[in-house]
Amino acid sequence: MFGALVYRVQHLSEDLSIFLTSCETNYYDDTFVTIKKIVNVYVSSGCGSVIFINFTSGFTMAPQPSEVDELFSIRNDFFIGNYQQCINEATKLQPSKPELQVERDVFLYRSYIAQKKYRIVLDEINNNSSPELQPLRLLAEYFAQPKSRSPWDEKLKGTANVNHTSIVVAATIFSNEGQYEEALRLLSLEDNIENMAINVQLYLKINRVDAALKELKLMQEKDEDATLTQLATAWVNIAMGGDKLQDAYYIFQEMIDKYGSTPLLLNGQAVSFIAQGKYEEAESALQEAMEKDSNNPDTLINMVVLSGHLGKPAEVSNRYLSELKASHENNQFVVDYIAKENEFNKLCEQFSSKAV
């Protein structure tokens, strides 16, 4: 006698088909008339494909559909590098709960930081802002003031374990300073899939593919279909090389088909192509990435590398290097390149003086 009526309404061509998925039909003739009226109103109003109608008179309520993730699009746009879309969505969205409003703002300001729009963050986050937002002001100050970074260790101590944003910000700064062990220690304080994804990046950065693979397996156990899990899988596949490179390409392509292309996804594809020796395909992906953001440092770096593989004139790669040095002087690739360049010039001077 206990059950639920769950109706699914679908448009098949011009017709409306009603499927009864769970009910005891012998007892509810009057109820069907009521449902028919509701369905007619629903369809005539132009509403879409699926509705669920539950009745509890004389029987138990059916389980409700899982709660909608109000921030899914915002969160997802940020993780795939679609920062402007994240900002646009966050500006329009009015979440139903205060904690969701704060999380929305976290991704809004993180997107501004990713676009190097530090002044917006510094102007809008102050001492009266939510504790979840306060660390983002610190991160904006860090990137906006590259010449005065010495006191950051002291600023971070004692505050990094306050909330998720604090942990991510602290780990980002420590990673940027080359203090990977400290970043990994902080990320271990919280069981969060974003922390795990950052762990994967850090392990790959220090050439610990084995540790990255273990972390990835934990992510897959936690949520195999999550965007960050898919991205981490592609990163690890690229690091492993061989047949895994094509698997990485498929992951990036599937995400592009689903969410649209971004510089982050296109650069992932390009790297997988370069590692496979598919230089023309890599060039196509990077050209599309350039069209979306001509000043993206990853795109410029990959263009430098690809130009060498394609045997292009030196001035082509030098052009990309000049753009990198002018706009991204604190990028680790640029810092390392300039250091090697200076070292090479010194050696040249030494040998030239000996020759004389």
GROMACS .gro file of C-alpha atoms in nm:
model
  356
    1MET     CA    1   0.000   0.000   0.000
    2PHE     CA    2   0.299   0.235   0.043
    3GLY     CA    3   0.450   0.376  -0.268
    4ALA     CA    4   0.491   0.685  -0.480
    5LEU     CA    5   0.378   0.810  -0.814
    6VAL     CA    6   0.668   0.942  -1.015
    7TYR     CA    7   0.587   1.070  -1.362
    8ARG     CA    8   0.842   1.157  -1.624
    9VAL     CA    9   0.723   1.376  -1.908
   10GLN     CA   10   0.926   1.376  -2.227
   11HIS     CA   11   0.879   1.532  -2.568
   12LEU     CA   12   0.924   1.277  -2.846
   13SER     CA   13   0.894   1.470  -3.174
   14GLU     CA   14   0.555   1.644  -3.146
   15ASP     CA   15   0.403   1.391  -2.905
   16LEU     CA   16   0.394   1.383  -2.528
   17SER     CA   17   0.466   1.046  -2.370
   18ILE     CA   18   0.395   0.981  -2.004
   19PHE     CA   19   0.581   0.703  -1.828
   20LEU     CA   20   0.470   0.566  -1.495
   21THR     CA   21   0.785   0.443  -1.324
   22SER     CA   22   0.652   0.335  -0.986
   23CYS     CA   23   0.294   0.308  -0.867
   24GLU     CA   24   0.007   0.079  -0.766
   25THR     CA   25  -0.247   0.170  -1.034
   26ASN     CA   26  -0.547  -0.010  -0.890
   27TYR     CA   27  -0.590   0.244  -0.611
   28TYR     CA   28  -0.538   0.580  -0.774
   29ASP     CA   29  -0.789   0.636  -1.056
   30ASP     CA   30  -0.893   0.976  -0.917
   31THR     CA   31  -0.534   1.075  -0.876
   32PHE     CA   32  -0.462   1.014  -1.245
   33VAL     CA   33  -0.717   1.280  -1.341
   34THR     CA   34  -0.541   1.529  -1.117
   35ILE     CA   35  -0.201   1.437  -1.261
   36LYS     CA   36  -0.334   1.473  -1.614
   37LYS     CA   37  -0.445   1.829  -1.539
   38ILE     CA   38  -0.109   1.916  -1.384
   39VAL     CA   39   0.078   1.770  -1.681
   40ASN     CA   40  -0.138   1.965  -1.926
   41VAL     CA   41  -0.068   2.291  -1.741
   42TYR     CA   42   0.304   2.210  -1.723
   43VAL     CA   43   0.335   2.132  -2.092
   44SER     CA   44   0.117   2.417  -2.217
   45SER     CA   45   0.332   2.661  -2.019
   46GLY     CA   46   0.629   2.562  -2.234
   47CYS     CA   47   0.825   2.395  -1.953
   48GLY     CA   48   1.091   2.146  -2.043
   49SER     CA   49   1.151   1.779  -2.038
   50VAL     CA   50   1.122   1.625  -1.692
   51ILE     CA   51   0.884   1.665  -1.399
   52PHE     CA   52   0.832   1.457  -1.087
   53ILE     CA   53   0.492   1.450  -0.914
   54ASN     CA   54   0.477   1.286  -0.570
   55PHE     CA   55   0.160   1.216  -0.374
   56THR     CA   56   0.158   1.118  -0.007
   57SER     CA   57  -0.207   1.053   0.065
   58GLY     CA   58  -0.207   0.706   0.217
   59PHE     CA   59   0.154   0.626   0.127
   60THR     CA   60   0.509   0.743   0.188
   61MET     CA   61   0.686   1.023   0.005
   62ALA     CA   62   0.927   0.916  -0.266
   63PRO     CA   63   1.292   1.024  -0.235
   64GLN     CA   64   1.336   1.374  -0.375
   65PRO     CA   65   1.578   1.441  -0.658
   66SER     CA   66   1.923   1.529  -0.532
   67GLU     CA   67   1.975   1.894  -0.440
   68VAL     CA   68   2.088   2.116  -0.725
   69ASP     CA   69   2.445   2.241  -0.701
   70GLU     CA   70   2.385   2.613  -0.742
   71LEU     CA   71   2.755   2.689  -0.787
   72PHE     CA   72   2.844   2.408  -1.027
   73SER     CA   73   2.884   2.630  -1.335
   74ILE     CA   74   3.085   2.894  -1.148
   75ARG     CA   75   3.313   2.637  -0.988
   76ASN     CA   76   3.352   2.443  -1.310
   77ASP     CA   77   3.431   2.752  -1.519
   78PHE     CA   78   3.707   2.845  -1.276
   79PHE     CA   79   3.865   2.500  -1.275
   80ILE     CA   80   3.879   2.477  -1.656
   81GLY     CA   81   4.025   2.827  -1.683
   82ASN     CA   82   3.716   3.004  -1.816
   83TYR     CA   83   3.768   3.296  -1.580
   84GLN     CA   84   3.561   3.561  -1.755
   85GLN     CA   85   3.262   3.329  -1.778
   86CYS     CA   86   3.307   3.251  -1.408
   87ILE     CA   87   3.300   3.625  -1.332
   88ASN     CA   88   2.993   3.677  -1.550
   89GLU     CA   89   2.802   3.393  -1.386
   90ALA     CA   90   2.905   3.491  -1.034
   91THR     CA   91   2.795   3.849  -1.094
   92LYS     CA   92   2.446   3.736  -1.197
   93LEU     CA   93   2.390   3.449  -0.953
   94GLN     CA   94   2.203   3.502  -0.626
   95PRO     CA   95   2.254   3.182  -0.420
   96SER     CA   96   1.986   3.074  -0.175
   97LYS     CA   97   2.216   3.041   0.129
   98PRO     CA   98   2.466   3.282   0.286
   99GLU     CA   99   2.749   3.027   0.278
  100LEU     CA  100   2.694   2.976  -0.095
  101GLN     CA  101   2.708   3.352  -0.147
  102VAL     CA  102   3.049   3.358   0.018
  103GLU     CA  103   3.173   3.066  -0.191
  104ARG     CA  104   3.045   3.241  -0.504
  105ASP     CA  105   3.249   3.547  -0.410
  106VAL     CA  106   3.556   3.333  -0.346
  107PHE     CA  107   3.552   3.207  -0.704
  108LEU     CA  108   3.469   3.554  -0.832
  109TYR     CA  109   3.780   3.708  -0.673
  110ARG     CA  110   4.000   3.409  -0.756
  111SER     CA  111   3.903   3.461  -1.120
  112TYR     CA  112   4.000   3.828  -1.100
  113ILE     CA  113   4.336   3.723  -0.954
  114ALA     CA  114   4.383   3.471  -1.235
  115GLN     CA  115   4.325   3.757  -1.481
  116LYS     CA  116   4.582   3.970  -1.293
  117LYS     CA  117   4.313   4.221  -1.196
  118TYR     CA  118   4.454   4.258  -0.848
  119ARG     CA  119   4.327   4.611  -0.789
  120ILE     CA  120   3.965   4.496  -0.794
  121VAL     CA  121   4.037   4.242  -0.520
  122LEU     CA  122   4.237   4.489  -0.313
  123ASP     CA  123   3.966   4.753  -0.341
  124GLU     CA  124   3.674   4.528  -0.256
  125ILE     CA  125   3.809   4.295   0.015
  126ASN     CA  126   3.877   4.464   0.348
  127ASN     CA  127   3.885   4.386   0.721
  128ASN     CA  128   3.505   4.366   0.730
  129SER     CA  129   3.488   4.101   0.458
  130SER     CA  130   3.414   3.736   0.529
  131PRO     CA  131   3.702   3.529   0.675
  132GLU     CA  132   3.682   3.312   0.362
  133LEU     CA  133   3.760   3.617   0.147
  134GLN     CA  134   4.038   3.771   0.359
  135PRO     CA  135   4.312   3.534   0.232
  136LEU     CA  136   4.239   3.638  -0.126
  137ARG     CA  137   4.346   3.993  -0.046
  138LEU     CA  138   4.675   3.849   0.075
  139LEU     CA  139   4.712   3.652  -0.249
  140ALA     CA  140   4.637   3.961  -0.457
  141GLU     CA  141   4.898   4.159  -0.261
  142TYR     CA  142   5.150   3.882  -0.314
  143PHE     CA  143   5.115   3.880  -0.692
  144ALA     CA  144   5.077   4.257  -0.718
  145GLN     CA  145   5.400   4.323  -0.523
  146PRO     CA  146   5.659   4.079  -0.662
  147LYS     CA  147   5.951   4.294  -0.544
  148SER     CA  148   5.861   4.277  -0.175
  149ARG     CA  149   5.784   3.915  -0.102
  150SER     CA  150   6.024   3.843   0.182
  151PRO     CA  151   5.778   3.869   0.475
  152TRP     CA  152   5.520   3.629   0.332
  153ASP     CA  153   5.632   3.334   0.545
  154GLU     CA  154   5.547   3.527   0.861
  155LYS     CA  155   5.216   3.651   0.721
  156LEU     CA  156   5.106   3.298   0.639
  157LYS     CA  157   5.205   3.129   0.963
  158GLY     CA  158   4.919   3.079   1.203
  159THR     CA  159   4.650   3.165   0.948
  160ALA     CA  160   4.677   2.895   0.684
  161ASN     CA  161   4.459   2.641   0.865
  162VAL     CA  162   4.162   2.874   0.930
  163ASN     CA  163   3.951   2.773   0.629
  164HIS     CA  164   3.970   2.620   0.283
  165THR     CA  165   4.056   2.948   0.111
  166SER     CA  166   4.339   3.012   0.355
  167ILE     CA  167   4.487   2.670   0.289
  168VAL     CA  168   4.469   2.708  -0.090
  169VAL     CA  169   4.615   3.059  -0.079
  170ALA     CA  170   4.900   2.957   0.152
  171ALA     CA  171   4.977   2.648  -0.056
  172THR     CA  172   4.977   2.860  -0.374
  173ILE     CA  173   5.225   3.107  -0.228
  174PHE     CA  174   5.453   2.841  -0.080
  175SER     CA  175   5.448   2.654  -0.411
  176ASN     CA  176   5.533   2.972  -0.600
  177GLU     CA  177   5.827   3.021  -0.363
  178GLY     CA  178   5.947   2.666  -0.425
  179GLN     CA  179   5.854   2.548  -0.075
  180TYR     CA  180   5.669   2.240  -0.195
  181GLU     CA  181   5.692   2.037   0.126
  182GLU     CA  182   5.527   2.316   0.323
  183ALA     CA  183   5.254   2.347   0.060
  184LEU     CA  184   5.188   1.972   0.071
  185ARG     CA  185   5.177   1.979   0.452
  186LEU     CA  186   4.913   2.251   0.452
  187LEU     CA  187   4.700   2.079   0.189
  188SER     CA  188   4.694   1.762   0.400
  189LEU     CA  189   4.505   1.949   0.674
  190GLU     CA  190   4.179   1.920   0.482
  191ASP     CA  191   4.004   1.644   0.291
  192ASN     CA  192   3.900   1.839  -0.017
  193ILE     CA  193   3.916   1.738  -0.382
  194GLU     CA  194   4.070   2.072  -0.480
  195ASN     CA  195   4.349   2.017  -0.228
  196MET     CA  196   4.408   1.675  -0.379
  197ALA     CA  197   4.425   1.821  -0.730
  198ILE     CA  198   4.685   2.074  -0.615
  199ASN     CA  199   4.877   1.787  -0.456
  200VAL     CA  200   4.886   1.614  -0.794
  201GLN     CA  201   5.025   1.930  -0.956
  202LEU     CA  202   5.291   1.967  -0.686
  203TYR     CA  203   5.402   1.604  -0.708
  204LEU     CA  204   5.435   1.634  -1.085
  205LYS     CA  205   5.630   1.957  -1.042
  206ILE     CA  206   5.890   1.775  -0.830
  207ASN     CA  207   5.890   1.472  -1.065
  208ARG     CA  208   5.712   1.242  -0.820
  209VAL     CA  209   5.482   1.075  -1.070
  210ASP     CA  210   5.440   0.779  -0.833
  211ALA     CA  211   5.303   1.004  -0.557
  212ALA     CA  212   5.084   1.191  -0.806
  213LEU     CA  213   4.938   0.860  -0.923
  214LYS     CA  214   4.854   0.759  -0.564
  215GLU     CA  215   4.686   1.093  -0.503
  216LEU     CA  216   4.492   1.057  -0.827
  217LYS     CA  217   4.358   0.719  -0.717
  218LEU     CA  218   4.230   0.880  -0.398
  219MET     CA  219   4.058   1.146  -0.608
  220GLN     CA  220   3.897   0.880  -0.825
  221GLU     CA  221   3.767   0.702  -0.517
  222LYS     CA  222   3.624   1.028  -0.388
  223ASP     CA  223   3.461   1.148  -0.713
  224GLU     CA  224   3.574   0.992  -1.037
  225ASP     CA  225   3.357   1.217  -1.255
  226ALA     CA  226   3.455   1.549  -1.096
  227THR     CA  227   3.610   1.803  -1.330
  228LEU     CA  228   3.924   1.824  -1.116
  229THR     CA  229   3.959   1.446  -1.115
  230GLN     CA  230   3.939   1.439  -1.493
  231LEU     CA  231   4.195   1.718  -1.525
  232ALA     CA  232   4.429   1.546  -1.278
  233THR     CA  233   4.395   1.223  -1.475
  234ALA     CA  234   4.503   1.405  -1.792
  235TRP     CA  235   4.799   1.568  -1.614
  236VAL     CA  236   4.921   1.234  -1.480
  237ASN     CA  237   4.871   1.069  -1.819
  238ILE     CA  238   5.093   1.332  -1.983
  239ALA     CA  239   5.361   1.276  -1.719
  240MET     CA  240   5.348   0.899  -1.773
  241GLY     CA  241   5.379   0.937  -2.151
  242GLY     CA  242   5.346   0.658  -2.405
  243ASP     CA  243   4.993   0.542  -2.480
  244LYS     CA  244   4.866   0.760  -2.194
  245LEU     CA  245   4.930   1.071  -2.403
  246GLN     CA  246   4.643   0.993  -2.635
  247ASP     CA  247   4.421   0.925  -2.332
  248ALA     CA  248   4.509   1.271  -2.202
  249TYR     CA  249   4.411   1.424  -2.536
  250TYR     CA  250   4.072   1.250  -2.524
  251ILE     CA  251   4.004   1.386  -2.176
  252PHE     CA  252   4.077   1.742  -2.283
  253GLN     CA  253   3.873   1.700  -2.601
  254GLU     CA  254   3.576   1.560  -2.410
  255MET     CA  255   3.583   1.859  -2.176
  256ILE     CA  256   3.608   2.099  -2.471
  257ASP     CA  257   3.308   1.931  -2.634
  258LYS     CA  258   3.115   1.957  -2.308
  259TYR     CA  259   3.211   2.301  -2.178
  260GLY     CA  260   3.382   2.480  -2.464
  261SER     CA  261   3.751   2.544  -2.526
  262THR     CA  262   3.970   2.748  -2.292
  263PRO     CA  263   4.342   2.827  -2.298
  264LEU     CA  264   4.394   2.578  -2.014
  265LEU     CA  265   4.228   2.291  -2.200
  266LEU     CA  266   4.384   2.381  -2.535
  267ASN     CA  267   4.732   2.397  -2.381
  268GLY     CA  268   4.673   2.056  -2.228
  269GLN     CA  269   4.591   1.922  -2.572
  270ALA     CA  270   4.893   2.094  -2.724
  271VAL     CA  271   5.130   1.940  -2.470
  272SER     CA  272   4.991   1.593  -2.538
  273PHE     CA  273   5.037   1.654  -2.912
  274ILE     CA  274   5.394   1.782  -2.873
  275ALA     CA  275   5.488   1.480  -2.664
  276GLN     CA  276   5.352   1.256  -2.943
  277GLY     CA  277   5.539   1.448  -3.212
  278LYS     CA  278   5.214   1.578  -3.362
  279TYR     CA  279   5.344   1.929  -3.408
  280GLU     CA  280   5.091   2.053  -3.664
  281GLU     CA  281   4.801   1.951  -3.439
  282ALA     CA  282   4.974   2.120  -3.146
  283GLU     CA  283   5.015   2.439  -3.346
  284SER     CA  284   4.645   2.441  -3.432
  285ALA     CA  285   4.548   2.404  -3.066
  286LEU     CA  286   4.790   2.679  -2.958
  287GLN     CA  287   4.671   2.918  -3.228
  288GLU     CA  288   4.316   2.876  -3.098
  289ALA     CA  289   4.444   2.938  -2.746
  290MET     CA  290   4.618   3.255  -2.867
  291GLU     CA  291   4.292   3.378  -3.017
  292LYS     CA  292   4.125   3.342  -2.678
  293ASP     CA  293   4.409   3.502  -2.480
  294SER     CA  294   4.717   3.621  -2.667
  295ASN     CA  295   4.901   3.695  -2.343
  296ASN     CA  296   4.852   3.363  -2.167
  297PRO     CA  297   5.194   3.258  -2.031
  298ASP     CA  298   5.141   2.884  -2.084
  299THR     CA  299   5.045   2.942  -2.445
  300LEU     CA  300   5.350   3.162  -2.506
  301ILE     CA  301   5.582   2.908  -2.341
  302ASN     CA  302   5.442   2.624  -2.549
  303MET     CA  303   5.474   2.838  -2.861
  304VAL     CA  304   5.844   2.886  -2.784
  305VAL     CA  305   5.892   2.511  -2.748
  306LEU     CA  306   5.683   2.428  -3.055
  307SER     CA  307   5.865   2.681  -3.274
  308GLY     CA  308   6.186   2.489  -3.214
  309HIS     CA  309   6.024   2.157  -3.303
  310LEU     CA  310   5.879   2.303  -3.621
  311GLY     CA  311   6.216   2.450  -3.721
  312LYS     CA  312   6.081   2.804  -3.745
  313PRO     CA  313   6.320   3.100  -3.768
  314ALA     CA  314   6.479   3.213  -3.442
  315GLU     CA  315   6.298   3.546  -3.453
  316VAL     CA  316   5.964   3.365  -3.416
  317SER     CA  317   6.053   3.202  -3.084
  318ASN     CA  318   6.234   3.520  -2.977
  319ARG     CA  319   5.914   3.714  -3.032
  320TYR     CA  320   5.726   3.488  -2.792
  321LEU     CA  321   6.012   3.511  -2.543
  322SER     CA  322   6.005   3.889  -2.559
  323GLU     CA  323   5.632   3.886  -2.483
  324LEU     CA  324   5.694   3.654  -2.188
  325LYS     CA  325   5.970   3.868  -2.044
  326ALA     CA  326   5.766   4.186  -2.083
  327SER     CA  327   5.440   4.060  -1.936
  328HIS     CA  328   5.537   3.768  -1.711
  329GLU     CA  329   5.875   3.850  -1.566
  330ASN     CA  330   5.800   3.655  -1.247
  331ASN     CA  331   5.685   3.340  -1.424
  332GLN     CA  332   5.912   3.054  -1.318
  333PHE     CA  333   5.992   2.963  -1.678
  334VAL     CA  334   6.102   3.322  -1.746
  335VAL     CA  335   6.305   3.343  -1.423
  336ASP     CA  336   6.486   3.017  -1.503
  337TYR     CA  337   6.539   3.114  -1.867
  338ILE     CA  338   6.693   3.451  -1.780
  339ALA     CA  339   6.918   3.286  -1.520
  340LYS     CA  340   7.043   3.036  -1.778
  341GLU     CA  341   7.079   3.313  -2.036
  342ASN     CA  342   7.294   3.520  -1.799
  343GLU     CA  343   7.502   3.217  -1.708
  344PHE     CA  344   7.559   3.139  -2.076
  345ASN     CA  345   7.663   3.499  -2.148
  346LYS     CA  346   7.916   3.490  -1.863
  347LEU     CA  347   8.067   3.170  -1.998
  348CYS     CA  348   8.089   3.323  -2.343
  349GLU     CA  349   8.274   3.624  -2.201
  350GLN     CA  350   8.517   3.399  -2.017
  351PHE     CA  351   8.603   3.194  -2.322
  352SER     CA  352   8.625   3.498  -2.550
  353SER     CA  353   8.870   3.668  -2.310
  354LYS     CA  354   9.085   3.352  -2.299
  355ALA     CA  355   9.086   3.333  -2.677
  356VAL     CA  356   9.218   3.686  -2.697
   0.00000   0.00000   0.00000
